[in-house]
Amino acid sequence: MRDRCTSQVLLINTRTTGLTPFSHVPRPRPVRHTYPCDMNEDSDTPKEEKQERLSRHKETMQRSQAEEEAQLLNQQRLVYERSCRALKRRSLIKKHEFEQEQMREELNKKKTQKEMEHALMIRQDESTQELEQRHLHTLQRLRFELMRHQHQTELENQEEYNSRRQRELHRKHALERRQQPRNLKTLEMQIKKQFQDTCKVQNKQYKALRNHQLEVSPKSDHKAILKSLKEEQTRKLAQLAEQYEQSINEMMASQSLRLDEEQEAECQALRQQLHQEMELLDAYQNKTKAQMEAQHEREVQKLEQKASLRRAHLEQKIEEELASLHKERTEKIKHLFERQERELEIFDSESARLGFGSLASFDFPKDEAR
């Protein structure tokens, strides 16, 4: 009964695994049952003896058949167990191959993800650099426009200041010219007053001289003396009047010339001063512009150095991450292969311990392969 159940289990397992029962076991030759020749020939043999011989022969045949069946079932069991063991080994190898494929897919996916991350980091760095350059360019342009507007305002203010100073000087000169006749009149009055005072002094001196001459000279000479003194006084007064008139004319001419010279000198001094102030303003603006251009150049160089340093750090980081990823990939593959090799060695050792020998060269039936 046990042998029959075992054979049924073998048939069921071979159907599920694709193995053909008795495929690796040589089929035994059919046993030809021979009966003794004298069983039919000896008619004198008693019936009971024939029956007894027949029973013993039947038992012998049944025992021989049972032994052959047991031997056949044992061979089938060994083949089945060896096939199952080989199938388990092949399944283990398939599992290892699947794990390797999964590992490759995982590592390739991680590598692709890391490459995409690096590409995104590079694009972000390029966008950041472009944004910084555009921001710096905008800032420098606005700063330059503000400086240009400031210089234009300063120039306009300086020109307005120059025009105002010139207008003020022109008004001052016009006022001086309008006031010049009055001043000349005042000076003329002063000269005339001096002339009058001088005439009074001379009249007093003439009277004193006349009285003295009249006292010391005889009375008959008084008329001649008076006439002579009168003529002398008239002549001296005429000379004095002529001198004062000449002084007045010279004073008026000199005052007019002096005013013109002073005004021309003031105009020249103002023009020189305004020209110097304009030159100072232009030099200051040029210096400010040169300083701003130098500052802009330094800012551009500083930004380029900053971008270059940031890009170098990024490339170093990418190289380190790629090296770490390569190291991790190598270690994972190495650990996977070592573990699979250990599992296969343990399986082969257990197979050898169970007596199955080497299963590496075990051939499966073609039906199972298909």
Tab-separated table of C-alpha atoms in Angstrom:
chain	number	residue	atom	x	y	z
A	1	MET	CA	0.000	0.000	0.000
A	2	ARG	CA	2.887	2.367	0.871
A	3	ASP	CA	4.639	1.609	-2.435
A	4	ARG	CA	1.432	2.300	-4.336
A	5	CYS	CA	1.004	5.704	-2.617
A	6	THR	CA	4.631	6.543	-3.307
A	7	SER	CA	4.209	5.767	-6.983
A	8	GLN	CA	1.105	7.949	-7.112
A	9	VAL	CA	2.952	10.860	-5.466
A	10	LEU	CA	5.823	10.429	-7.909
A	11	LEU	CA	3.434	10.553	-10.844
A	12	ILE	CA	1.703	13.671	-9.497
A	13	ASN	CA	5.019	15.472	-8.789
A	14	THR	CA	6.446	14.590	-12.175
A	15	ARG	CA	3.352	15.992	-13.824
A	16	THR	CA	3.668	19.290	-11.919
A	17	THR	CA	7.438	19.623	-12.409
A	18	GLY	CA	7.450	18.524	-16.051
A	19	LEU	CA	9.559	15.435	-15.407
A	20	THR	CA	8.632	12.152	-16.992
A	21	PRO	CA	8.427	9.256	-14.595
A	22	PHE	CA	11.082	6.580	-15.148
A	23	SER	CA	12.732	8.819	-17.693
A	24	HIS	CA	16.159	8.212	-16.182
A	25	VAL	CA	15.596	4.622	-15.110
A	26	PRO	CA	15.991	1.686	-17.585
A	27	ARG	CA	12.783	-0.234	-17.902
A	28	PRO	CA	13.144	-3.822	-16.662
A	29	ARG	CA	12.552	-6.582	-19.065
A	30	PRO	CA	9.214	-8.408	-18.634
A	31	VAL	CA	9.526	-11.546	-16.575
A	32	ARG	CA	8.503	-14.670	-18.396
A	33	HIS	CA	6.822	-17.051	-16.014
A	34	THR	CA	7.805	-20.599	-16.749
A	35	TYR	CA	6.048	-23.499	-15.275
A	36	PRO	CA	7.583	-26.884	-14.679
A	37	CYS	CA	7.188	-29.229	-17.598
A	38	ASP	CA	6.077	-32.075	-15.493
A	39	MET	CA	3.068	-30.220	-14.153
A	40	ASN	CA	1.081	-30.964	-17.270
A	41	GLU	CA	2.908	-34.015	-18.373
A	42	ASP	CA	2.810	-36.018	-15.169
A	43	SER	CA	-0.750	-37.135	-14.976
A	44	ASP	CA	0.043	-39.489	-12.175
A	45	THR	CA	0.901	-36.664	-9.801
A	46	PRO	CA	-1.748	-36.194	-7.249
A	47	LYS	CA	-3.907	-33.152	-7.485
A	48	GLU	CA	-2.962	-31.890	-4.065
A	49	GLU	CA	0.747	-32.056	-4.866
A	50	LYS	CA	0.135	-30.150	-8.107
A	51	GLN	CA	-1.814	-27.578	-6.192
A	52	GLU	CA	0.964	-27.262	-3.645
A	53	ARG	CA	3.653	-26.816	-6.328
A	54	LEU	CA	1.504	-24.329	-8.089
A	55	SER	CA	1.059	-22.317	-4.881
A	56	ARG	CA	4.793	-22.331	-4.120
A	57	HIS	CA	5.582	-21.200	-7.654
A	58	LYS	CA	2.947	-18.474	-7.424
A	59	GLU	CA	4.392	-17.233	-4.146
A	60	THR	CA	7.885	-17.223	-5.648
A	61	MET	CA	6.665	-15.257	-8.645
A	62	GLN	CA	4.779	-12.776	-6.438
A	63	ARG	CA	7.816	-12.305	-4.203
A	64	SER	CA	10.049	-11.753	-7.247
A	65	GLN	CA	7.545	-9.307	-8.741
A	66	ALA	CA	7.297	-7.432	-5.432
A	67	GLU	CA	11.079	-7.148	-5.193
A	68	GLU	CA	11.287	-5.872	-8.777
A	69	GLU	CA	8.510	-3.359	-8.127
A	70	ALA	CA	10.245	-2.199	-4.927
A	71	GLN	CA	13.527	-1.860	-6.782
A	72	LEU	CA	11.801	0.086	-9.579
A	73	LEU	CA	10.013	2.417	-7.109
A	74	ASN	CA	13.285	2.997	-5.254
A	75	GLN	CA	15.002	3.943	-8.500
A	76	GLN	CA	12.101	6.242	-9.406
A	77	ARG	CA	12.252	7.880	-5.973
A	78	LEU	CA	15.989	8.492	-6.326
A	79	VAL	CA	15.560	9.953	-9.804
A	80	TYR	CA	12.670	12.080	-8.600
A	81	GLU	CA	14.562	13.389	-5.606
A	82	ARG	CA	17.634	14.092	-7.724
A	83	SER	CA	15.469	15.855	-10.330
A	84	CYS	CA	13.769	17.909	-7.599
A	85	ARG	CA	17.144	18.774	-6.130
A	86	ALA	CA	18.447	19.779	-9.553
A	87	LEU	CA	15.289	21.782	-10.124
A	88	LYS	CA	15.787	23.539	-6.796
A	89	ARG	CA	19.358	24.319	-7.799
A	90	ARG	CA	18.202	25.647	-11.126
A	91	SER	CA	15.507	27.702	-9.349
A	92	LEU	CA	18.194	29.061	-7.044
A	93	ILE	CA	20.295	30.025	-10.075
A	94	LYS	CA	17.228	31.600	-11.685
A	95	LYS	CA	16.606	33.480	-8.449
A	96	HIS	CA	20.210	34.671	-8.472
A	97	GLU	CA	19.888	35.794	-12.058
A	98	PHE	CA	16.657	37.622	-11.202
A	99	GLU	CA	18.356	39.278	-8.228
A	100	GLN	CA	21.232	40.304	-10.475
A	101	GLU	CA	18.832	41.726	-13.026
A	102	GLN	CA	16.954	43.569	-10.278
A	103	MET	CA	20.237	44.857	-8.919
A	104	ARG	CA	21.305	46.052	-12.381
A	105	GLU	CA	17.959	47.789	-12.914
A	106	GLU	CA	18.131	49.415	-9.489
A	107	LEU	CA	21.713	50.586	-9.985
A	108	ASN	CA	21.016	51.810	-13.529
A	109	LYS	CA	17.928	53.641	-12.315
A	110	LYS	CA	19.895	55.217	-9.475
A	111	LYS	CA	22.654	56.180	-11.908
A	112	THR	CA	20.119	57.704	-14.315
A	113	GLN	CA	18.460	59.557	-11.448
A	114	LYS	CA	21.821	60.837	-10.252
A	115	GLU	CA	22.751	61.957	-13.788
A	116	MET	CA	19.425	63.789	-14.092
A	117	GLU	CA	20.027	65.387	-10.705
A	118	HIS	CA	23.496	66.481	-11.803
A	119	ALA	CA	22.156	67.882	-15.070
A	120	LEU	CA	19.509	69.782	-13.097
A	121	MET	CA	22.161	71.130	-10.738
A	122	ILE	CA	24.271	72.280	-13.704
A	123	ARG	CA	21.257	73.952	-15.343
A	124	GLN	CA	20.401	75.601	-12.034
A	125	ASP	CA	23.980	76.853	-11.687
A	126	GLU	CA	23.906	78.211	-15.247
A	127	SER	CA	20.535	79.885	-14.591
A	128	THR	CA	21.863	81.354	-11.351
A	129	GLN	CA	24.955	82.670	-13.127
A	130	GLU	CA	22.840	84.159	-15.921
A	131	LEU	CA	20.482	85.752	-13.373
A	132	GLU	CA	23.394	87.200	-11.406
A	133	GLN	CA	24.973	88.605	-14.571
A	134	ARG	CA	21.673	90.120	-15.676
A	135	HIS	CA	21.080	91.575	-12.210
A	136	LEU	CA	24.593	93.046	-12.077
A	137	HIS	CA	24.221	94.456	-15.589
A	138	THR	CA	20.904	96.068	-14.641
A	139	LEU	CA	22.343	97.462	-11.426
A	140	GLN	CA	25.389	98.896	-13.197
A	141	ARG	CA	23.229	100.354	-15.963
A	142	LEU	CA	20.945	102.043	-13.417
A	143	ARG	CA	23.964	103.284	-11.474
A	144	PHE	CA	25.513	104.665	-14.667
A	145	GLU	CA	22.230	106.336	-15.668
A	146	LEU	CA	21.952	107.881	-12.202
A	147	MET	CA	25.542	109.156	-12.413
A	148	ARG	CA	24.943	110.541	-15.918
A	149	HIS	CA	21.781	112.292	-14.709
A	150	GLN	CA	23.668	113.644	-11.701
A	151	HIS	CA	26.512	114.920	-13.892
A	152	GLN	CA	24.040	116.507	-16.274
A	153	THR	CA	22.275	118.188	-13.360
A	154	GLU	CA	25.598	119.412	-11.946
A	155	LEU	CA	26.608	120.763	-15.351
A	156	GLU	CA	23.271	122.517	-15.784
A	157	ASN	CA	23.528	123.979	-12.285
A	158	GLN	CA	27.077	125.151	-12.981
A	159	GLU	CA	26.016	126.758	-16.260
A	160	GLU	CA	23.077	128.407	-14.522
A	161	TYR	CA	25.424	129.614	-11.785
A	162	ASN	CA	27.813	131.002	-14.407
A	163	SER	CA	25.003	132.798	-16.200
A	164	ARG	CA	23.726	134.217	-12.906
A	165	ARG	CA	27.178	135.456	-11.920
A	166	GLN	CA	27.638	137.069	-15.326
A	167	ARG	CA	24.187	138.695	-15.141
A	168	GLU	CA	24.919	139.987	-11.681
A	169	LEU	CA	28.240	141.416	-12.872
A	170	HIS	CA	26.562	142.988	-15.890
A	171	ARG	CA	23.916	144.559	-13.638
A	172	LYS	CA	26.622	145.850	-11.342
A	173	HIS	CA	28.543	147.348	-14.251
A	174	ALA	CA	25.374	148.888	-15.671
A	175	LEU	CA	24.592	150.373	-12.287
A	176	GLU	CA	28.123	151.741	-12.022
A	177	ARG	CA	27.794	153.264	-15.465
A	178	ARG	CA	24.472	154.838	-14.514
A	179	GLN	CA	25.959	156.161	-11.309
A	180	GLN	CA	29.156	157.431	-12.984
A	181	PRO	CA	27.735	160.851	-14.126
A	182	ARG	CA	26.492	161.483	-10.599
A	183	ASN	CA	29.831	160.544	-9.160
A	184	LEU	CA	31.600	162.682	-11.726
A	185	LYS	CA	29.253	165.541	-10.869
A	186	THR	CA	30.064	165.113	-7.207
A	187	LEU	CA	33.799	165.150	-7.930
A	188	GLU	CA	33.341	168.154	-10.191
A	189	MET	CA	31.466	169.996	-7.422
A	190	GLN	CA	34.268	169.124	-5.034
A	191	ILE	CA	36.854	170.507	-7.489
A	192	LYS	CA	34.780	173.640	-8.033
A	193	LYS	CA	34.477	174.109	-4.308
A	194	GLN	CA	38.235	173.764	-3.992
A	195	PHE	CA	38.524	176.349	-6.826
A	196	GLN	CA	36.190	178.698	-5.046
A	197	ASP	CA	38.041	178.267	-1.778
A	198	THR	CA	41.282	178.945	-3.589
A	199	CYS	CA	39.773	182.057	-5.201
A	200	LYS	CA	38.650	183.337	-1.808
A	201	VAL	CA	42.100	182.792	-0.398
A	202	GLN	CA	43.656	184.634	-3.349
A	203	ASN	CA	41.134	187.486	-2.970
A	204	LYS	CA	42.076	187.804	0.681
A	205	GLN	CA	45.740	187.702	-0.251
A	206	TYR	CA	45.101	190.321	-3.032
A	207	LYS	CA	43.312	192.665	-0.615
A	208	ALA	CA	46.107	192.332	1.930
A	209	LEU	CA	48.716	192.962	-0.795
A	210	ARG	CA	46.724	195.910	-2.132
A	211	ASN	CA	46.389	197.508	1.253
A	212	HIS	CA	50.062	197.009	1.914
A	213	GLN	CA	51.059	198.472	-1.487
A	214	LEU	CA	48.756	201.442	-0.989
A	215	GLU	CA	50.210	202.124	2.413
A	216	VAL	CA	53.839	202.077	1.305
A	217	SER	CA	53.454	203.811	-2.080
A	218	PRO	CA	52.653	207.463	-2.743
A	219	LYS	CA	49.046	208.420	-3.407
A	220	SER	CA	49.796	209.381	-6.996
A	221	ASP	CA	50.863	205.829	-7.758
A	222	HIS	CA	47.771	204.280	-6.249
A	223	LYS	CA	45.844	204.129	-9.497
A	224	ALA	CA	48.651	202.425	-11.390
A	225	ILE	CA	49.243	200.024	-8.554
A	226	LEU	CA	45.551	199.087	-8.330
A	227	LYS	CA	45.432	198.567	-12.067
A	228	SER	CA	48.554	196.437	-11.998
A	229	LEU	CA	47.325	194.322	-9.062
A	230	LYS	CA	43.932	193.947	-10.718
A	231	GLU	CA	45.492	192.652	-13.895
A	232	GLU	CA	47.750	190.329	-11.937
A	233	GLN	CA	44.805	188.975	-9.975
A	234	THR	CA	42.737	188.469	-13.118
A	235	ARG	CA	45.610	186.695	-14.823
A	236	LYS	CA	46.236	184.376	-11.864
A	237	LEU	CA	42.541	183.591	-11.488
A	238	ALA	CA	42.327	182.802	-15.188
A	239	GLN	CA	45.324	180.469	-14.890
A	240	LEU	CA	43.845	178.856	-11.821
A	241	ALA	CA	40.475	178.414	-13.523
A	242	GLU	CA	42.201	176.910	-16.531
A	243	GLN	CA	44.126	174.504	-14.281
A	244	TYR	CA	40.987	173.439	-12.460
A	245	GLU	CA	39.109	173.003	-15.740
A	246	GLN	CA	41.922	170.829	-17.039
A	247	SER	CA	41.884	168.870	-13.791
A	248	ILE	CA	38.168	168.325	-14.146
A	249	ASN	CA	38.544	167.079	-17.733
A	250	GLU	CA	41.438	164.811	-16.805
A	251	MET	CA	39.513	163.518	-13.819
A	252	MET	CA	36.451	162.737	-15.903
A	253	ALA	CA	38.521	161.021	-18.597
A	254	SER	CA	40.517	159.057	-16.056
A	255	GLN	CA	37.401	158.038	-14.168
A	256	SER	CA	35.726	156.747	-17.346
A	257	LEU	CA	38.865	154.838	-18.393
A	258	ARG	CA	39.343	153.528	-14.880
A	259	LEU	CA	35.766	152.301	-14.784
A	260	ASP	CA	36.138	150.548	-18.092
A	261	GLU	CA	39.401	148.937	-17.023
A	262	GLU	CA	38.013	147.862	-13.678
A	263	GLN	CA	34.907	146.400	-15.281
A	264	GLU	CA	36.958	144.603	-17.923
A	265	ALA	CA	39.274	143.245	-15.221
A	266	GLU	CA	36.269	142.053	-13.222
A	267	CYS	CA	34.799	140.385	-16.303
A	268	GLN	CA	38.106	138.707	-17.077
A	269	ALA	CA	38.526	137.542	-13.482
A	270	LEU	CA	34.963	136.202	-13.435
A	271	ARG	CA	35.451	134.368	-16.718
A	272	GLN	CA	38.707	132.878	-15.429
A	273	GLN	CA	37.067	131.838	-12.167
A	274	LEU	CA	34.077	130.286	-13.923
A	275	HIS	CA	36.343	128.503	-16.379
A	276	GLN	CA	38.395	127.056	-13.529
A	277	GLU	CA	35.242	125.950	-11.727
A	278	MET	CA	33.983	124.302	-14.930
A	279	GLU	CA	37.319	122.538	-15.382
A	280	LEU	CA	37.229	121.352	-11.757
A	281	LEU	CA	33.689	120.084	-12.231
A	282	ASP	CA	34.640	118.286	-15.453
A	283	ALA	CA	37.720	116.744	-13.785
A	284	TYR	CA	35.613	115.647	-10.813
A	285	GLN	CA	32.991	114.082	-13.081
A	286	ASN	CA	35.644	112.287	-15.145
A	287	LYS	CA	37.250	110.992	-11.964
A	288	THR	CA	33.888	109.813	-10.651
A	289	LYS	CA	33.122	108.112	-13.983
A	290	ALA	CA	36.534	106.390	-14.024
A	291	GLN	CA	36.039	105.214	-10.427
A	292	MET	CA	32.614	103.832	-11.293
A	293	GLU	CA	33.951	102.041	-14.373
A	294	ALA	CA	36.753	100.531	-12.274
A	295	GLN	CA	34.198	99.504	-9.660
A	296	HIS	CA	32.039	97.891	-12.354
A	297	GLU	CA	35.051	96.017	-13.701
A	298	ARG	CA	35.892	94.764	-10.201
A	299	GLU	CA	32.297	93.679	-9.678
A	300	VAL	CA	32.295	91.763	-12.967
A	301	GLN	CA	35.579	90.049	-12.094
A	302	LYS	CA	34.323	89.252	-8.596
A	303	LEU	CA	31.125	87.779	-10.008
A	304	GLU	CA	33.093	85.699	-12.539
A	305	GLN	CA	35.384	84.420	-9.774
A	306	LYS	CA	32.365	83.622	-7.612
A	307	ALA	CA	30.648	81.755	-10.466
A	308	SER	CA	33.875	79.903	-11.336
A	309	LEU	CA	34.428	78.884	-7.706
A	310	ARG	CA	30.810	77.772	-7.353
A	311	ARG	CA	31.055	75.773	-10.601
A	312	ALA	CA	34.309	74.149	-9.412
A	313	HIS	CA	32.643	73.153	-6.119
A	314	LEU	CA	29.672	71.799	-8.053
A	315	GLU	CA	31.880	69.751	-10.374
A	316	GLN	CA	33.843	68.458	-7.381
A	317	LYS	CA	30.588	67.513	-5.674
A	318	ILE	CA	29.388	65.739	-8.840
A	319	GLU	CA	32.667	63.833	-9.104
A	320	GLU	CA	32.482	62.829	-5.436
A	321	GLU	CA	28.877	61.672	-5.804
A	322	LEU	CA	29.729	59.696	-8.972
A	323	ALA	CA	32.705	58.117	-7.221
A	324	SER	CA	30.537	57.279	-4.205
A	325	LEU	CA	27.847	55.863	-6.502
A	326	HIS	CA	30.435	53.761	-8.358
A	327	LYS	CA	31.851	52.520	-5.050
A	328	GLU	CA	28.361	51.689	-3.789
A	329	ARG	CA	27.569	49.916	-7.084
A	330	THR	CA	30.776	47.875	-6.878
A	331	GLU	CA	30.188	46.946	-3.226
A	332	LYS	CA	26.577	45.944	-3.804
A	333	ILE	CA	27.485	43.782	-6.812
A	334	LYS	CA	30.369	42.248	-4.889
A	335	HIS	CA	28.197	41.497	-1.846
A	336	LEU	CA	25.450	40.085	-4.068
A	337	PHE	CA	27.855	37.778	-5.897
A	338	GLU	CA	29.481	36.685	-2.643
A	339	ARG	CA	26.103	35.919	-1.054
A	340	GLN	CA	24.887	34.044	-4.115
A	341	GLU	CA	28.143	32.113	-4.288
A	342	ARG	CA	27.797	31.183	-0.604
A	343	GLU	CA	24.184	30.117	-1.096
A	344	LEU	CA	25.157	27.965	-4.095
A	345	GLU	CA	28.084	26.441	-2.216
A	346	ILE	CA	25.849	25.665	0.778
A	347	PHE	CA	23.251	24.112	-1.540
A	348	ASP	CA	25.888	21.994	-3.347
A	349	SER	CA	27.404	20.932	-0.007
A	350	GLU	CA	23.988	19.884	1.266
A	351	SER	CA	23.330	18.057	-2.022
A	352	ALA	CA	26.636	16.223	-1.701
A	353	ARG	CA	25.825	15.398	1.927
A	354	LEU	CA	22.468	13.978	0.844
A	355	GLY	CA	24.268	11.849	-1.728
A	356	PHE	CA	23.133	13.541	-4.943
A	357	GLY	CA	26.617	14.360	-6.122
A	358	SER	CA	27.235	17.193	-8.576
A	359	LEU	CA	24.051	18.652	-10.060
A	360	ALA	CA	25.729	21.274	-12.255
A	361	SER	CA	25.696	18.982	-15.297
A	362	PHE	CA	22.224	17.582	-14.688
A	363	ASP	CA	20.182	17.553	-17.895
A	364	PHE	CA	16.471	18.186	-17.757
A	365	PRO	CA	14.119	16.514	-20.241
A	366	LYS	CA	13.355	18.398	-23.412
A	367	ASP	CA	9.675	18.664	-22.469
A	368	GLU	CA	10.627	20.532	-19.313
A	369	ALA	CA	13.044	22.701	-21.226
A	370	ARG	CA	10.342	23.666	-23.657
